Short mmCIF file of C-alpha atoms in Angstrom, two decimals:
data_model
loop_
_atom_site.label_atom_id
_atom_site.label_comp_id
_atom_site.label_asym_id
_atom_site.label_seq_id
_atom_site.Cartn_x
_atom_site.Cartn_y
_atom_site.Cartn_z
CA UNK A 167 -146.57 -70.30 -82.59
CA UNK A 168 -149.50 -72.65 -82.57
CA UNK A 169 -151.58 -71.99 -85.66
CA UNK A 170 -153.98 -74.26 -87.37
CA UNK A 171 -152.34 -75.71 -90.47
CA UNK A 172 -154.93 -75.45 -93.27
CA UNK A 173 -155.30 -74.96 -96.94
CA UNK A 174 -156.42 -71.31 -97.03
CA UNK A 175 -159.15 -70.17 -99.29
CA UNK A 176 -159.82 -66.54 -98.24
CA UNK A 177 -162.35 -64.51 -100.13
CA UNK A 178 -160.40 -61.37 -101.11
CA UNK A 179 -163.58 -59.41 -101.70
CA UNK A 180 -164.32 -59.58 -98.00
CA UNK A 181 -161.09 -57.90 -97.09
CA UNK A 182 -160.94 -54.13 -96.38
CA UNK A 183 -158.26 -52.31 -98.34
CA UNK A 184 -158.49 -49.53 -95.76
CA UNK A 185 -158.02 -51.75 -92.70
CA UNK A 186 -156.33 -54.74 -94.41
CA UNK A 187 -154.42 -56.26 -91.50
CA UNK A 188 -157.35 -56.36 -89.10
CA UNK A 189 -159.79 -57.58 -91.69
CA UNK A 190 -157.32 -60.34 -92.69
CA UNK A 191 -157.06 -61.50 -89.08
CA UNK A 192 -160.84 -61.32 -88.50
CA UNK A 193 -161.61 -63.25 -91.70
CA UNK A 194 -159.01 -65.90 -90.84
CA UNK A 195 -160.56 -66.30 -87.39
CA UNK A 196 -164.09 -66.66 -88.84
CA UNK A 197 -162.83 -69.44 -91.13
CA UNK A 198 -160.92 -70.99 -88.23
CA UNK A 199 -157.57 -70.56 -89.91
CA UNK A 200 -156.09 -69.00 -86.76
CA UNK A 201 -156.30 -70.55 -83.29
CA UNK A 202 -157.10 -68.49 -80.24
CA UNK A 203 -153.54 -68.98 -79.11
CA UNK A 204 -152.33 -67.79 -82.40
CA UNK A 205 -154.42 -64.61 -82.15
CA UNK A 206 -153.05 -63.99 -78.65
CA UNK A 207 -149.52 -64.27 -79.98
CA UNK A 208 -150.24 -61.70 -82.65
CA UNK A 209 -151.59 -59.36 -80.06
CA UNK A 210 -148.53 -59.86 -77.96
CA UNK A 211 -146.24 -58.98 -80.84
CA UNK A 212 -148.36 -55.90 -81.64
CA UNK A 213 -148.05 -54.71 -78.06
CA UNK A 214 -144.28 -55.11 -78.23
CA UNK A 215 -144.22 -52.91 -81.40
CA UNK A 216 -146.42 -50.33 -79.70
CA UNK A 217 -143.98 -50.24 -76.76
CA UNK A 218 -141.15 -49.72 -79.14
CA UNK A 219 -142.97 -46.86 -80.88
CA UNK A 220 -143.73 -45.38 -77.41
CA UNK A 221 -140.07 -45.53 -76.42
CA UNK A 222 -138.97 -43.92 -79.70
CA UNK A 223 -141.66 -41.25 -79.31
CA UNK A 224 -140.38 -40.38 -75.82
CA UNK A 225 -136.74 -40.65 -76.92
CA UNK A 226 -136.17 -43.45 -74.54
CA UNK A 227 -137.01 -41.33 -71.45
CA UNK A 228 -140.44 -42.83 -70.66
CA UNK A 229 -142.52 -45.89 -71.49
CA UNK A 230 -145.90 -44.23 -71.08
CA UNK A 231 -148.12 -42.18 -73.35
CA UNK A 232 -151.85 -41.24 -73.37
CA UNK A 233 -154.25 -44.07 -74.36
CA UNK A 234 -155.26 -42.17 -77.46
CA UNK A 235 -151.56 -41.78 -78.45
CA UNK A 236 -150.99 -45.54 -77.98
CA UNK A 237 -154.06 -46.31 -80.11
CA UNK A 238 -152.61 -44.07 -82.86
CA UNK A 239 -149.35 -46.04 -82.69
CA UNK A 240 -151.26 -49.30 -83.06
CA UNK A 241 -153.31 -48.06 -85.98
CA UNK A 242 -150.09 -46.82 -87.65
CA UNK A 243 -148.40 -50.19 -87.14
CA UNK A 244 -151.42 -52.12 -88.58
CA UNK A 245 -151.47 -49.73 -91.52
CA UNK A 246 -147.73 -50.26 -92.28
CA UNK A 247 -148.12 -54.00 -91.96
CA UNK A 248 -151.11 -53.83 -94.28
CA UNK A 249 -149.07 -52.16 -96.99
CA UNK A 250 -146.67 -55.05 -96.89
CA UNK A 251 -149.36 -57.79 -96.68
CA UNK A 252 -151.28 -56.32 -99.63
CA UNK A 253 -148.08 -56.68 -101.73
CA UNK A 254 -148.25 -60.41 -101.41
CA UNK A 255 -149.49 -62.41 -104.42
CA UNK A 256 -152.78 -63.32 -102.75
CA UNK A 257 -154.72 -63.00 -99.51
CA UNK A 258 -153.80 -66.66 -98.78
CA UNK A 259 -150.10 -65.82 -99.12
CA UNK A 260 -150.64 -62.67 -96.87
CA UNK A 261 -152.15 -64.81 -94.22
CA UNK A 262 -149.31 -67.29 -94.49
CA UNK A 263 -146.84 -64.38 -93.96
CA UNK A 264 -148.80 -63.22 -90.98
CA UNK A 265 -148.66 -66.69 -89.48
CA UNK A 266 -145.00 -67.50 -90.12
CA UNK A 267 -143.11 -64.28 -90.15
CA UNK A 268 -142.36 -62.15 -87.04
CA UNK A 269 -144.59 -59.05 -87.10
CA UNK A 270 -141.50 -56.85 -86.64
CA UNK A 271 -140.21 -58.07 -90.04
CA UNK A 272 -143.52 -57.46 -91.67
CA UNK A 273 -143.63 -53.96 -90.13
CA UNK A 274 -140.04 -53.11 -91.30
CA UNK A 275 -140.72 -54.27 -94.81
CA UNK A 276 -143.98 -52.36 -94.84
CA UNK A 277 -142.17 -49.15 -93.72
CA UNK A 278 -139.83 -49.53 -96.67
CA UNK A 279 -142.89 -49.74 -98.99
CA UNK A 280 -144.46 -46.71 -97.31
CA UNK A 281 -141.31 -44.67 -97.92
CA UNK A 282 -141.37 -45.73 -101.60
CA UNK A 283 -144.94 -44.70 -101.89
CA UNK A 284 -144.05 -41.28 -100.49
CA UNK A 285 -141.42 -40.90 -103.13
CA UNK A 286 -143.85 -41.99 -105.84
CA UNK A 287 -146.44 -39.56 -104.57
CA UNK A 288 -143.90 -36.73 -104.70
CA UNK A 289 -143.14 -37.69 -108.24
CA UNK A 290 -146.79 -37.76 -109.22
CA UNK A 291 -147.45 -34.33 -107.71
CA UNK A 292 -144.39 -32.79 -109.45
CA UNK A 293 -145.27 -34.34 -112.78
CA UNK A 294 -148.81 -33.08 -112.51
CA UNK A 295 -147.76 -29.61 -111.37
CA UNK A 296 -145.56 -29.11 -114.43
CA UNK A 297 -148.64 -29.25 -116.64
CA UNK A 298 -151.58 -28.48 -114.36
CA UNK A 299 -154.76 -27.69 -116.31
CA UNK A 300 -155.52 -23.97 -116.36
CA UNK A 301 -158.81 -23.96 -114.52
CA UNK A 302 -160.46 -21.20 -112.54
CA UNK A 303 -161.81 -23.72 -110.10
CA UNK A 304 -160.08 -22.93 -106.76
CA UNK A 305 -160.59 -26.48 -105.38
CA UNK A 306 -158.87 -28.09 -108.32
CA UNK A 307 -155.87 -25.75 -108.19
CA UNK A 308 -155.43 -25.59 -104.44
CA UNK A 309 -155.93 -29.30 -103.70
CA UNK A 310 -153.21 -30.51 -106.02
CA UNK A 311 -150.74 -27.78 -105.03
CA UNK A 312 -151.02 -26.40 -101.47
CA UNK A 313 -153.24 -29.23 -100.26
CA UNK A 314 -150.89 -32.05 -101.23
CA UNK A 315 -147.96 -29.93 -100.02
CA UNK A 316 -149.69 -29.86 -96.63
CA UNK A 317 -149.92 -33.63 -96.58
CA UNK A 318 -146.22 -34.07 -97.18
CA UNK A 319 -145.40 -31.38 -94.55
CA UNK A 320 -147.52 -33.08 -91.87
CA UNK A 321 -147.11 -36.75 -92.65
CA UNK A 322 -145.20 -38.75 -90.09
CA UNK A 323 -144.87 -42.38 -91.21
CA UNK A 324 -142.86 -43.44 -88.18
CA UNK A 325 -145.74 -42.77 -85.70
CA UNK A 326 -148.92 -41.95 -87.72
CA UNK A 327 -148.56 -43.63 -91.09
CA UNK A 328 -152.37 -44.07 -91.34
CA UNK A 329 -153.17 -40.32 -91.08
CA UNK A 330 -154.10 -38.22 -94.11
CA UNK A 331 -154.21 -34.77 -92.42
CA UNK A 332 -155.81 -32.95 -95.41
CA UNK A 333 -159.41 -32.88 -96.49
CA UNK A 334 -158.67 -33.39 -100.25
CA UNK A 335 -161.56 -31.17 -101.20
CA UNK A 336 -161.47 -31.68 -104.98
CA UNK A 337 -163.89 -34.62 -105.73
CA UNK A 338 -162.60 -37.20 -108.15
CA UNK A 339 -164.86 -38.77 -110.76
CA UNK A 340 -163.74 -42.17 -109.59
CA UNK A 341 -164.73 -41.34 -106.01
CA UNK A 342 -162.75 -40.77 -102.83
CA UNK A 343 -160.23 -43.62 -102.30
CA UNK A 344 -161.19 -45.87 -99.43
CA UNK A 345 -157.65 -45.88 -98.12
CA UNK A 346 -155.47 -44.35 -95.40
CA UNK A 347 -152.21 -42.49 -95.27
CA UNK A 348 -149.90 -42.40 -98.23
CA UNK A 349 -151.95 -45.11 -99.91
CA UNK A 350 -154.80 -42.56 -100.08
CA UNK A 351 -152.58 -39.86 -101.44
CA UNK A 352 -150.94 -42.08 -104.00
CA UNK A 353 -154.29 -43.23 -105.35
CA UNK A 354 -155.75 -39.75 -105.17
CA UNK A 355 -152.84 -38.30 -107.18
CA UNK A 356 -152.92 -41.16 -109.69
CA UNK A 357 -156.62 -40.36 -110.43
CA UNK A 358 -155.93 -36.63 -110.34
CA UNK A 359 -153.14 -37.06 -112.85
CA UNK A 360 -155.39 -38.92 -115.21
CA UNK A 361 -158.15 -36.29 -114.96
CA UNK A 362 -155.59 -33.56 -115.46
CA UNK A 363 -154.19 -35.22 -118.60
CA UNK A 364 -157.65 -35.55 -120.08
CA UNK A 365 -158.53 -31.91 -119.36
CA UNK A 366 -155.25 -30.73 -120.84
CA UNK A 367 -156.35 -32.34 -124.12
CA UNK A 368 -158.96 -29.56 -124.49
CA UNK A 369 -158.86 -25.84 -124.85
CA UNK A 370 -159.21 -24.25 -121.37
CA UNK A 371 -161.51 -21.50 -122.63
CA UNK A 372 -163.88 -24.02 -124.07
CA UNK A 373 -163.84 -26.06 -120.89
CA UNK A 374 -164.59 -22.85 -118.95
CA UNK A 375 -167.62 -22.04 -121.12
CA UNK A 376 -168.81 -25.60 -120.81
CA UNK A 377 -168.59 -25.67 -117.00
CA UNK A 378 -170.14 -22.27 -116.80
CA UNK A 379 -173.15 -23.61 -118.66
CA UNK A 380 -173.53 -26.22 -115.91
CA UNK A 381 -172.91 -23.91 -112.93
CA UNK A 382 -172.04 -20.26 -113.47
CA UNK A 383 -170.13 -20.11 -110.19
CA UNK A 384 -168.35 -23.38 -110.73
CA UNK A 385 -164.96 -21.77 -110.00
CA UNK A 386 -165.83 -21.61 -106.25
CA UNK A 387 -167.60 -24.94 -105.99
CA UNK A 388 -165.96 -28.29 -105.09
CA UNK A 389 -167.11 -30.06 -108.28
CA UNK A 390 -165.45 -32.56 -110.54
CA UNK A 391 -164.22 -31.09 -113.82
CA UNK A 392 -163.47 -34.29 -115.68
CA UNK A 393 -166.95 -35.84 -115.83
CA UNK A 394 -168.86 -33.12 -117.72
CA UNK A 395 -166.01 -32.66 -120.21
CA UNK A 396 -165.66 -36.40 -120.68
CA UNK A 397 -169.34 -37.06 -121.24
CA UNK A 398 -169.79 -34.08 -123.53
CA UNK A 399 -166.88 -35.29 -125.66
CA UNK A 400 -168.39 -38.80 -125.79
CA UNK A 401 -171.75 -37.25 -126.69
CA UNK A 402 -170.18 -35.47 -129.66
CA UNK A 403 -168.61 -38.79 -130.83
CA UNK A 404 -172.00 -40.49 -130.66
CA UNK A 405 -173.62 -37.69 -132.71
CA UNK A 406 -170.86 -37.37 -135.33
CA UNK A 407 -169.72 -33.99 -133.92
CA UNK A 408 -166.25 -32.72 -133.22
CA UNK A 409 -165.36 -33.76 -129.68
CA UNK A 410 -162.51 -31.22 -129.42
CA UNK A 411 -165.03 -28.41 -129.90
CA UNK A 412 -167.06 -29.47 -126.86
CA UNK A 413 -169.97 -27.85 -128.70
CA UNK A 414 -173.23 -29.79 -128.48
CA UNK A 415 -176.30 -28.47 -130.28
CA UNK A 416 -179.97 -29.05 -129.56
CA UNK A 417 -180.04 -31.48 -132.42
CA UNK A 418 -177.12 -33.39 -130.90
CA UNK A 419 -179.10 -33.64 -127.59
CA UNK A 420 -182.22 -34.91 -129.34
CA UNK A 421 -180.11 -37.53 -131.02
CA UNK A 422 -178.62 -38.57 -127.66
CA UNK A 423 -182.06 -38.98 -126.22
CA UNK A 424 -182.94 -41.30 -129.08
CA UNK A 425 -179.70 -43.25 -128.60
CA UNK A 426 -180.13 -43.79 -124.84
CA UNK A 427 -183.90 -43.99 -124.42
CA UNK A 428 -185.10 -47.42 -123.39
CA UNK A 429 -181.60 -48.70 -122.75
CA UNK A 430 -180.76 -50.75 -119.70
CA UNK A 431 -177.53 -50.17 -117.78
CA UNK A 432 -175.47 -52.70 -119.65
CA UNK A 433 -176.56 -51.34 -122.99
CA UNK A 434 -175.81 -47.76 -121.87
CA UNK A 435 -172.39 -48.81 -120.63
CA UNK A 436 -171.63 -50.57 -123.98
CA UNK A 437 -172.71 -47.45 -126.00
CA UNK A 438 -170.38 -45.28 -123.87
CA UNK A 439 -167.50 -47.68 -124.27
CA UNK A 440 -167.96 -47.64 -128.05
CA UNK A 441 -167.91 -43.87 -127.93
CA UNK A 442 -164.73 -43.96 -125.88
CA UNK A 443 -163.10 -46.05 -128.70
CA UNK A 444 -164.23 -43.38 -131.13
CA UNK A 445 -162.86 -40.58 -128.93
CA UNK A 446 -159.49 -42.34 -128.93
CA UNK A 447 -159.48 -42.23 -132.71
CA UNK A 448 -160.73 -38.63 -132.95
CA UNK A 449 -158.50 -36.98 -130.40
CA UNK A 450 -154.95 -37.14 -129.13
CA UNK A 451 -155.61 -38.09 -125.53
CA UNK A 452 -153.04 -39.85 -123.33
CA UNK A 453 -153.57 -43.59 -122.68
CA UNK A 454 -153.68 -43.07 -118.93
CA UNK A 455 -156.61 -40.64 -119.23
CA UNK A 456 -158.47 -43.00 -121.58
CA UNK A 457 -157.96 -45.95 -119.22
CA UNK A 458 -159.24 -43.79 -116.30
CA UNK A 459 -162.27 -42.85 -118.38
CA UNK A 460 -162.96 -46.47 -119.01
CA UNK A 461 -162.88 -47.18 -115.23
CA UNK A 462 -165.41 -44.42 -114.61
CA UNK A 463 -167.92 -45.50 -117.31
CA UNK A 464 -169.87 -47.95 -115.06
CA UNK A 465 -170.61 -45.10 -112.68
CA UNK A 466 -171.31 -42.56 -115.46
CA UNK A 467 -173.70 -44.91 -117.24
CA UNK A 468 -176.00 -44.67 -114.24
CA UNK A 469 -175.93 -40.88 -114.51
CA UNK A 470 -176.87 -41.10 -118.17
CA UNK A 471 -179.83 -43.39 -117.39
CA UNK A 472 -180.98 -41.00 -114.72
CA UNK A 473 -180.65 -38.10 -117.21
CA UNK A 474 -183.00 -39.93 -119.62
CA UNK A 475 -185.45 -40.88 -116.92
CA UNK A 476 -185.72 -37.36 -115.54
CA UNK A 477 -185.52 -35.62 -118.91
CA UNK A 478 -182.38 -33.79 -117.78
CA UNK A 479 -179.82 -35.21 -120.34
CA UNK A 480 -178.76 -31.65 -120.95
CA UNK A 481 -177.21 -31.65 -117.45
CA UNK A 482 -175.15 -34.72 -118.39
CA UNK A 483 -174.17 -33.81 -121.94
CA UNK A 484 -173.61 -30.07 -121.70
CA UNK A 485 -174.45 -27.46 -124.32
CA UNK A 486 -172.54 -24.24 -124.26
CA UNK A 487 -174.46 -20.92 -123.91
#
């Protein structure tokens, strides 16, 4: 294989976590770390893998499939390889692996990682299901039970490892993972478990009353349950209230306006992080849930700023009826 020998210095921020293999190849080409001949050799090996998938799909009886099916095989192969390449210590190391190791080996190693991720995802769902928060919201309940069951039932890592198959209707506070296949499900369940652990730290009836104050018909709306409970608890910490009560008063809200008025985003974020430290001391909340809350704070600080700007902070920090 004739590749340019060079000291790699790839910018990992320019690589797509969703389409890692292709983005790695394209970035390497732009930086002239792969020769044209080298790219052709990668294409040749990919076509060989597609041919093998085609033969396996047809049980050895035919070497032809529809173009759309062959494209699916290729996307699946690239996804599986990406799982392996992302496991390397750096993007430079991932490129070195792509340049020096036969793609078949990379694919086989990636498939083993995919199977491990399937097992981990099964574990996450079972663990979450044993203590699923008692919510009336149909999207929360159904997504983490029947919805995820549907993924496992339909998922075919041998031929369509990149497919998700389900809509995953419950919206996470951290946002929808920009991933494919089992990587999406693993990340989705990891976030879901953290949200579930946080919600389980509060009385379900109080959570129900709180969410009803936001949207009376919340039980039939695809809305995130974690965010309003999390922010209301932080608001109570900031106003010397009892976060477990989830009971903000009008006076609490006036105090919150004074705390956040005139603050820039960095200051707002710092205040929320300080409140999270206080919440950790005031309530018995699992570490995983607190770490997840910390990851969400940059996004939530923007919501708080908007609430101050539009005089709608009562839609951010909720007051029960």
